[in-house]
Tab-separated table of C-alpha atoms in Angstrom:
chain	number	residue	atom	x	y	z
A	1	MET	CA	-8.736	-10.027	-24.142
A	2	ILE	CA	-6.295	-7.225	-24.985
A	3	ASP	CA	-3.595	-7.537	-27.619
A	4	HIS	CA	-0.460	-6.549	-25.704
A	5	ARG	CA	1.336	-5.823	-28.985
A	6	ASP	CA	-0.436	-2.446	-28.991
A	7	GLU	CA	2.402	-0.742	-27.172
A	8	ARG	CA	1.515	1.033	-23.919
A	9	ILE	CA	-2.244	0.781	-24.347
A	10	ALA	CA	-3.798	3.656	-22.403
A	11	THR	CA	-5.700	1.575	-19.881
A	12	LEU	CA	-7.615	3.344	-17.155
A	13	MET	CA	-5.229	1.770	-14.673
A	14	ALA	CA	-2.223	3.320	-16.401
A	15	ARG	CA	-3.849	6.728	-16.786
A	16	GLU	CA	-5.055	6.854	-13.202
A	17	ALA	CA	-1.711	5.710	-11.780
A	18	ALA	CA	-0.040	8.507	-13.759
A	19	GLU	CA	-2.245	11.062	-11.978
A	20	ALA	CA	-0.947	10.106	-8.532
A	21	PRO	CA	2.097	12.435	-8.338
A	22	GLY	CA	0.074	15.573	-9.065
A	23	ARG	CA	-2.820	14.501	-6.856
A	24	CYS	CA	-0.507	13.769	-3.925
A	25	GLU	CA	1.407	17.009	-4.364
A	26	ALA	CA	-1.846	18.962	-4.212
A	27	GLN	CA	-3.142	16.865	-1.311
A	28	VAL	CA	-0.217	17.781	0.943
A	29	THR	CA	-0.927	21.471	0.397
A	30	ARG	CA	-4.710	21.216	0.683
A	31	ASN	CA	-4.592	19.122	3.857
A	32	ALA	CA	-1.894	21.093	5.688
A	33	GLY	CA	-4.217	22.840	8.149
A	34	LEU	CA	-6.423	19.801	8.659
A	35	MET	CA	-3.443	17.557	9.380
A	36	ARG	CA	-1.974	20.044	11.834
A	37	GLN	CA	-5.242	20.160	13.773
A	38	ALA	CA	-5.687	16.378	13.639
A	39	GLY	CA	-2.136	15.840	14.876
A	40	GLN	CA	-2.687	18.205	17.804
A	41	ARG	CA	-5.964	16.508	18.717
A	42	LEU	CA	-4.456	13.033	18.602
A	43	ARG	CA	-1.410	14.055	20.634
A	44	ALA	CA	-3.693	15.566	23.283
A	45	LEU	CA	-5.740	12.359	23.321
A	46	ALA	CA	-2.576	10.384	24.228
A	47	PRO	CA	-4.204	6.990	23.535
A	48	PRO	CA	-2.718	3.758	24.920
A	49	PHE	CA	-2.967	2.234	21.453
A	50	ALA	CA	-4.499	2.852	18.036
A	51	ALA	CA	-6.420	0.584	15.664
A	52	THR	CA	-7.028	0.322	11.937
A	53	LEU	CA	-10.095	-0.833	10.038
A	54	ALA	CA	-9.888	-1.738	6.340
A	55	ARG	CA	-10.127	-4.394	3.642
A	56	GLY	CA	-8.324	-5.158	0.370
A	57	SER	CA	-5.770	-2.609	-0.807
A	58	SER	CA	-6.873	-0.333	2.013
A	59	ASP	CA	-5.802	-3.000	4.494
A	60	GLN	CA	-2.283	-2.813	3.046
A	61	ALA	CA	-2.442	0.938	3.642
A	62	ALA	CA	-3.557	0.144	7.202
A	63	SER	CA	-0.433	-1.989	7.665
A	64	PHE	CA	1.594	0.996	6.446
A	65	ALA	CA	-0.142	3.122	9.103
A	66	LYS	CA	0.726	0.529	11.758
A	67	PHE	CA	4.388	0.618	10.754
A	68	LEU	CA	4.524	4.410	10.877
A	69	LEU	CA	2.610	4.781	14.138
A	70	GLU	CA	4.728	2.208	15.918
A	71	THR	CA	8.093	3.426	14.617
A	72	ARG	CA	7.429	7.187	14.518
A	73	ALA	CA	4.848	7.819	17.249
A	74	GLY	CA	5.564	4.880	19.563
A	75	ILE	CA	1.889	3.874	19.559
A	76	PRO	CA	1.041	0.135	19.464
A	77	THR	CA	-1.451	-0.397	16.644
A	78	LEU	CA	-3.776	-3.316	16.034
A	79	SER	CA	-5.858	-4.364	13.044
A	80	HIS	CA	-9.533	-4.404	14.029
A	81	ALA	CA	-11.402	-7.032	11.993
A	82	PRO	CA	-14.586	-5.499	10.503
A	83	SER	CA	-16.663	-8.551	11.415
A	84	ILE	CA	-16.059	-7.983	15.140
A	85	GLY	CA	-18.279	-4.927	14.936
A	86	SER	CA	-20.412	-5.622	11.859
A	87	LEU	CA	-21.428	-9.230	12.585
A	88	TYR	CA	-20.695	-9.910	16.243
A	89	HIS	CA	-21.256	-6.405	17.655
A	90	ALA	CA	-18.513	-7.278	20.110
A	91	THR	CA	-16.185	-4.268	19.919
A	92	SER	CA	-14.310	-4.003	23.210
A	93	PRO	CA	-15.161	-1.163	25.636
A	94	ARG	CA	-11.392	-0.656	25.850
A	95	PHE	CA	-11.745	1.239	22.581
A	96	ARG	CA	-12.910	4.262	24.584
A	97	GLY	CA	-10.572	7.142	23.804
A	98	VAL	CA	-8.743	5.119	21.133
A	99	PRO	CA	-8.333	6.345	17.524
A	100	LEU	CA	-9.806	3.924	14.987
A	101	ILE	CA	-8.362	4.719	11.571
A	102	ALA	CA	-10.949	3.547	9.044
A	103	ILE	CA	-9.556	3.462	5.503
A	104	SER	CA	-11.821	3.176	2.473
A	105	GLN	CA	-11.549	4.715	-0.991
A	106	SER	CA	-15.324	4.688	-1.442
A	107	GLY	CA	-16.374	5.060	2.185
A	108	ARG	CA	-19.423	2.937	1.333
A	109	SER	CA	-18.593	-0.656	2.300
A	110	PRO	CA	-21.386	-1.739	4.675
A	111	ASP	CA	-19.188	-3.835	6.971
A	112	LEU	CA	-16.655	-1.044	7.489
A	113	ILE	CA	-19.385	1.465	8.267
A	114	ALA	CA	-21.088	-0.909	10.714
A	115	ALA	CA	-17.789	-1.740	12.414
A	116	ALA	CA	-16.852	1.935	12.712
A	117	GLN	CA	-20.262	2.720	14.196
A	118	ASP	CA	-19.933	-0.109	16.715
A	119	ALA	CA	-16.510	1.179	17.778
A	120	GLN	CA	-17.834	4.725	17.985
A	121	ARG	CA	-20.564	3.517	20.344
A	122	GLN	CA	-17.803	2.181	22.569
A	123	GLY	CA	-16.153	5.594	22.630
A	124	ALA	CA	-13.581	5.203	19.864
A	125	LEU	CA	-12.500	8.292	17.933
A	126	VAL	CA	-13.140	7.411	14.290
A	127	VAL	CA	-10.599	8.828	11.847
A	128	ALA	CA	-11.835	8.204	8.291
A	129	VAL	CA	-9.303	8.270	5.443
A	130	VAL	CA	-11.482	8.437	2.327
A	131	ASN	CA	-11.539	9.574	-1.274
A	132	ASP	CA	-15.283	10.280	-1.298
A	133	GLU	CA	-15.997	13.094	1.167
A	134	ALA	CA	-19.748	12.645	0.587
A	135	SER	CA	-19.672	9.015	1.708
A	136	PRO	CA	-21.423	7.631	4.805
A	137	LEU	CA	-18.086	6.787	6.432
A	138	ALA	CA	-16.858	10.356	5.980
A	139	ALA	CA	-20.116	11.738	7.385
A	140	MET	CA	-19.969	9.706	10.598
A	141	ALA	CA	-16.258	10.229	11.310
A	142	ASP	CA	-14.954	12.359	14.165
A	143	ILE	CA	-12.036	13.331	11.929
A	144	CYS	CA	-12.325	13.025	8.145
A	145	ILE	CA	-9.147	13.050	6.078
A	146	PRO	CA	-9.829	13.330	2.336
A	147	ILE	CA	-7.124	11.949	0.067
A	148	HIS	CA	-8.171	14.116	-2.925
A	149	ALA	CA	-7.348	11.407	-5.474
A	150	GLY	CA	-10.246	12.341	-7.751
A	151	PRO	CA	-12.545	9.838	-9.473
A	152	GLU	CA	-11.062	6.374	-9.930
A	153	THR	CA	-12.819	4.128	-12.430
A	154	SER	CA	-10.487	1.175	-12.894
A	155	VAL	CA	-11.352	-1.674	-10.541
A	156	ALA	CA	-7.651	-1.955	-9.731
A	157	ALA	CA	-6.985	0.877	-7.269
A	158	THR	CA	-3.779	2.802	-7.978
A	159	LYS	CA	-3.794	6.545	-7.391
A	160	SER	CA	-6.196	6.192	-4.456
A	161	PHE	CA	-3.822	3.726	-2.775
A	162	ILE	CA	-0.818	5.983	-3.279
A	163	ALA	CA	-2.763	9.034	-2.112
A	164	THR	CA	-3.875	7.117	0.985
A	165	LEU	CA	-0.261	6.280	1.852
A	166	VAL	CA	0.693	9.930	1.491
A	167	ALA	CA	-2.231	11.066	3.662
A	168	ILE	CA	-1.288	8.553	6.356
A	169	THR	CA	2.329	9.694	6.208
A	170	HIS	CA	1.224	13.323	6.586
A	171	LEU	CA	-1.029	12.485	9.529
A	172	VAL	CA	1.662	10.518	11.357
A	173	ALA	CA	4.254	13.233	10.725
A	174	GLU	CA	1.998	15.766	12.450
A	175	TRP	CA	0.869	13.356	15.170
A	176	SER	CA	4.400	12.261	16.067
A	177	GLY	CA	6.196	15.547	15.450
A	178	ASP	CA	8.669	13.726	13.174
A	179	GLU	CA	10.404	16.683	11.531
A	180	ALA	CA	12.346	14.640	8.975
A	181	LEU	CA	9.165	12.967	7.775
A	182	GLY	CA	7.332	16.287	7.615
A	183	GLU	CA	10.170	17.916	5.684
A	184	ALA	CA	10.143	15.080	3.124
A	185	LEU	CA	6.485	15.559	2.184
A	186	PRO	CA	6.829	18.726	0.037
A	187	VAL	CA	8.927	16.793	-2.499
A	188	VAL	CA	6.489	13.882	-2.749
A	189	GLY	CA	5.270	15.020	-6.176
A	190	ASP	CA	8.752	15.050	-7.697
A	191	THR	CA	9.608	11.742	-6.012
A	192	LEU	CA	6.528	10.050	-7.439
A	193	ARG	CA	6.988	11.576	-10.896
A	194	ALA	CA	10.499	10.110	-11.053
A	195	ALA	CA	9.131	6.770	-9.845
A	196	ALA	CA	6.393	6.806	-12.487
A	197	ALA	CA	9.026	7.415	-15.152
A	198	ALA	CA	11.161	4.490	-13.954
A	199	ASP	CA	10.710	1.600	-16.378
A	200	TRP	CA	10.218	-1.767	-14.696
A	201	GLY	CA	9.230	-3.350	-17.995
A	202	GLU	CA	12.336	-5.565	-18.145
A	203	ALA	CA	10.666	-7.725	-15.512
A	204	VAL	CA	7.766	-8.624	-17.819
A	205	PRO	CA	9.562	-11.455	-19.708
A	206	LEU	CA	10.559	-13.023	-16.375
A	207	LEU	CA	6.952	-12.977	-15.147
A	208	ARG	CA	4.844	-13.468	-18.306
A	209	ASP	CA	4.528	-17.233	-17.951
A	210	ALA	CA	4.771	-17.493	-14.177
A	211	ARG	CA	2.052	-19.345	-12.279
A	212	THR	CA	3.149	-18.526	-8.736
A	213	MET	CA	5.698	-16.249	-7.063
A	214	LEU	CA	6.784	-14.573	-3.839
A	215	VAL	CA	6.868	-10.817	-3.227
A	216	LEU	CA	9.150	-9.725	-0.399
A	217	GLY	CA	9.368	-6.599	1.716
A	218	ARG	CA	10.227	-5.521	5.237
A	219	GLY	CA	9.546	-2.515	7.408
A	220	PRO	CA	8.035	0.226	5.224
A	221	THR	CA	8.027	-1.992	2.122
A	222	LEU	CA	6.187	-4.992	3.584
A	223	PRO	CA	2.762	-3.356	3.011
A	224	ILE	CA	3.993	-2.373	-0.462
A	225	ALA	CA	4.801	-6.031	-1.129
A	226	GLY	CA	1.319	-6.952	0.086
A	227	GLU	CA	-0.285	-4.524	-2.338
A	228	ALA	CA	1.935	-5.733	-5.185
A	229	ALA	CA	0.973	-9.357	-4.527
A	230	LEU	CA	-2.701	-8.399	-4.473
A	231	LYS	CA	-2.379	-6.543	-7.787
A	232	PHE	CA	-0.643	-9.511	-9.425
A	233	LYS	CA	-3.642	-11.638	-8.449
A	234	GLU	CA	-6.232	-9.041	-9.512
A	235	THR	CA	-4.813	-7.916	-12.817
A	236	SER	CA	-2.705	-10.845	-14.090
A	237	ASN	CA	-4.288	-13.921	-12.503
A	238	LEU	CA	-0.848	-14.641	-11.043
A	239	HIS	CA	-0.749	-16.342	-7.650
A	240	ALA	CA	1.596	-14.087	-5.689
A	241	GLU	CA	2.100	-14.152	-1.928
A	242	ALA	CA	3.803	-11.472	0.153
A	243	PHE	CA	6.210	-12.292	2.957
A	244	SER	CA	8.620	-10.433	5.171
A	245	ILE	CA	12.237	-10.701	4.090
A	246	ALA	CA	12.948	-11.719	7.693
A	247	GLU	CA	10.225	-14.405	7.756
A	248	VAL	CA	10.519	-15.980	4.312
A	249	ALA	CA	13.277	-18.346	5.454
A	250	HIS	CA	10.899	-19.818	8.047
A	251	GLY	CA	9.194	-22.143	5.589
A	252	PRO	CA	8.032	-20.272	2.458
A	253	MET	CA	11.542	-20.283	0.979
A	254	THR	CA	11.229	-24.039	0.371
A	255	LEU	CA	8.557	-23.332	-2.266
A	256	VAL	CA	11.040	-21.562	-4.534
A	257	GLY	CA	13.029	-23.571	-7.052
A	258	ALA	CA	14.989	-23.093	-10.243
A	259	GLY	CA	13.398	-20.576	-12.589
A	260	ASP	CA	10.766	-19.382	-10.100
A	261	PRO	CA	10.373	-15.583	-9.898
A	262	VAL	CA	10.823	-13.626	-6.678
A	263	LEU	CA	10.167	-9.889	-6.485
A	264	ALA	CA	11.960	-8.159	-3.606
A	265	LEU	CA	10.961	-4.606	-2.694
A	266	GLY	CA	13.876	-3.658	-0.522
A	267	PRO	CA	13.651	-1.017	2.211
A	268	THR	CA	16.411	1.548	2.603
A	269	ASP	CA	16.088	1.991	6.376
A	270	PRO	CA	17.470	-0.398	9.051
A	271	ALA	CA	15.096	-3.122	7.782
A	272	ARG	CA	17.436	-3.693	4.823
A	273	ALA	CA	19.781	-5.625	7.114
A	274	GLY	CA	20.403	-9.072	5.636
A	275	LEU	CA	18.565	-8.399	2.371
A	276	ARG	CA	21.556	-8.946	0.102
A	277	GLU	CA	22.312	-12.279	1.761
A	278	ARG	CA	18.674	-13.370	1.382
A	279	LEU	CA	18.689	-12.480	-2.321
A	280	GLU	CA	21.907	-14.431	-2.755
A	281	ASP	CA	20.213	-17.434	-1.133
A	282	PHE	CA	17.395	-17.264	-3.698
A	283	ARG	CA	19.858	-16.896	-6.561
A	284	ALA	CA	21.713	-19.976	-5.321
A	285	ARG	CA	18.422	-21.897	-5.636
A	286	GLY	CA	18.187	-20.806	-9.274
A	287	ALA	CA	15.356	-18.346	-8.686
A	288	GLN	CA	14.792	-15.379	-10.991
A	289	VAL	CA	15.298	-12.578	-8.458
A	290	ILE	CA	13.870	-9.181	-9.406
A	291	ALA	CA	14.675	-6.466	-6.878
A	292	ALA	CA	14.324	-2.769	-6.140
A	293	GLY	CA	16.117	-1.026	-3.308
A	294	HIS	CA	19.576	0.094	-2.252
A	295	PRO	CA	22.246	-0.553	-4.936
A	296	ASP	CA	24.383	-2.524	-2.468
A	297	ASP	CA	21.487	-4.952	-1.959
A	298	VAL	CA	20.039	-5.331	-5.458
A	299	VAL	CA	23.450	-6.163	-6.923
A	300	ALA	CA	22.626	-9.713	-5.827
A	301	ALA	CA	19.506	-9.845	-8.009
A	302	THR	CA	18.996	-11.336	-11.461
A	303	LEU	CA	17.365	-8.030	-12.451
A	304	ALA	CA	17.828	-4.779	-10.523
A	305	LEU	CA	14.962	-2.335	-10.979
A	306	PRO	CA	15.465	1.450	-10.900
A	307	SER	CA	14.196	2.922	-7.630
A	308	ARG	CA	14.403	6.075	-5.482
A	309	TRP	CA	16.741	4.682	-2.844
A	310	GLU	CA	18.276	8.079	-1.959
A	311	VAL	CA	15.058	9.712	-0.687
A	312	HIS	CA	13.463	9.420	2.762
A	313	PRO	CA	12.826	5.669	3.330
A	314	VAL	CA	9.083	6.202	3.773
A	315	LEU	CA	8.770	8.144	0.518
A	316	GLY	CA	11.032	5.586	-1.126
A	317	ALA	CA	8.583	2.832	-0.179
A	318	ILE	CA	5.643	4.792	-1.613
A	319	ALA	CA	7.668	5.436	-4.764
A	320	GLN	CA	8.128	1.687	-5.231
A	321	ILE	CA	4.403	1.079	-5.573
A	322	GLN	CA	4.158	3.962	-8.050
A	323	SER	CA	6.786	2.230	-10.211
A	324	PHE	CA	5.213	-1.173	-9.653
A	325	TYR	CA	1.840	-0.140	-11.069
A	326	GLY	CA	3.488	0.383	-14.454
A	327	LEU	CA	4.854	-3.165	-14.273
A	328	ALA	CA	1.484	-4.581	-13.194
A	329	ASN	CA	-0.257	-2.875	-16.106
A	330	ALA	CA	2.321	-4.078	-18.643
A	331	LEU	CA	2.288	-7.621	-17.281
A	332	ALA	CA	-1.503	-7.845	-17.418
A	333	LEU	CA	-1.449	-6.796	-21.068
A	334	ALA	CA	1.370	-9.238	-21.837
A	335	ARG	CA	-0.736	-12.026	-20.326
A	336	GLY	CA	-3.717	-11.004	-22.477
A	337	ARG	CA	-5.756	-9.456	-19.669
A	338	ASN	CA	-7.524	-6.157	-19.136
A	339	PRO	CA	-6.318	-4.718	-15.806
A	340	ASP	CA	-9.316	-2.369	-15.650
A	341	THR	CA	-11.925	-5.118	-15.435
A	342	PRO	CA	-10.639	-8.142	-13.513
A	343	PRO	CA	-13.193	-10.967	-13.532
A	344	HIS	CA	-15.473	-11.357	-10.497
A	345	LEU	CA	-14.394	-8.053	-8.922
A	346	ALA	CA	-16.216	-4.754	-8.375
A	347	LYS	CA	-15.049	-1.285	-7.397
A	348	VAL	CA	-17.038	-1.277	-4.159
A	349	THR	CA	-17.141	-4.561	-2.278
A	350	ARG	CA	-20.360	-4.806	-0.280
A	351	THR	CA	-19.409	-7.290	2.437
A	352	LEU	CA	-21.776	-7.583	5.372
């Protein structure tokens, strides 16, 4: 147990999250040539669809890749379950000529490696997004994209997740030829530094005693909400579930009553349509609504969090998770937990 009264204890999680802006800034420069070549190769491939392969936080990054590929490159993208290849050896032959984006910080999870190998045997082009360039997944990939996050010791992934989102954004910008997205990347370091400095600590008293909550997002922020919900579970033993802002009214909203917390990570692109009205609905139920996003939307919240709403919507979504990690760290400490060593979890999950 950690005494949260020791203000801003320098947990590994906090220190590693603070490294993300500099790591991502350097990554964009270091990977420029690689990303240009990968984008050209993938455009020439002209696949009918793409697929992702990941687990845990990396699977949230995979959902981010799906959003970007479908909205920026016009490429339908599916999530390929690792067990299809690792247990059933049933990867479809229709994967021939299809990019399989395998995302893993360690690059050493046996099921991901086996699934990637099975897809490769069917003719898939394996694109590995990894932190460890010496890993088996990196070695077998047709295209290896290092995220350059540096060593990460805390079980709760932070900088590696952010760096993965930036690498995926860079890849899709080159693949799709999205000039606005490409032009936004050089300022990613400054954007993330400002997000890291944003204090979301006012949310801690509203969440300290919570037992369950919803985390909402849509478009580019839905995967961010998924990662936030996962981190609440991992680091604070708080049962949090992520839902789309558009879908939450189809059932899950009935779970929320007076005093229950709801965290809304609002997008600033067209997906923000209807967000203010949805937050007002939750407030009318007596919920404690904590929200980040466009000022016109978060005005309906109980607590509006500072966020980079004026930047490119994709970078704004990445910035939200940078700010969130500070909240997750502070909340874990306030609940008497060590975010670096969640019980029953390990840095590398060896699923078969």
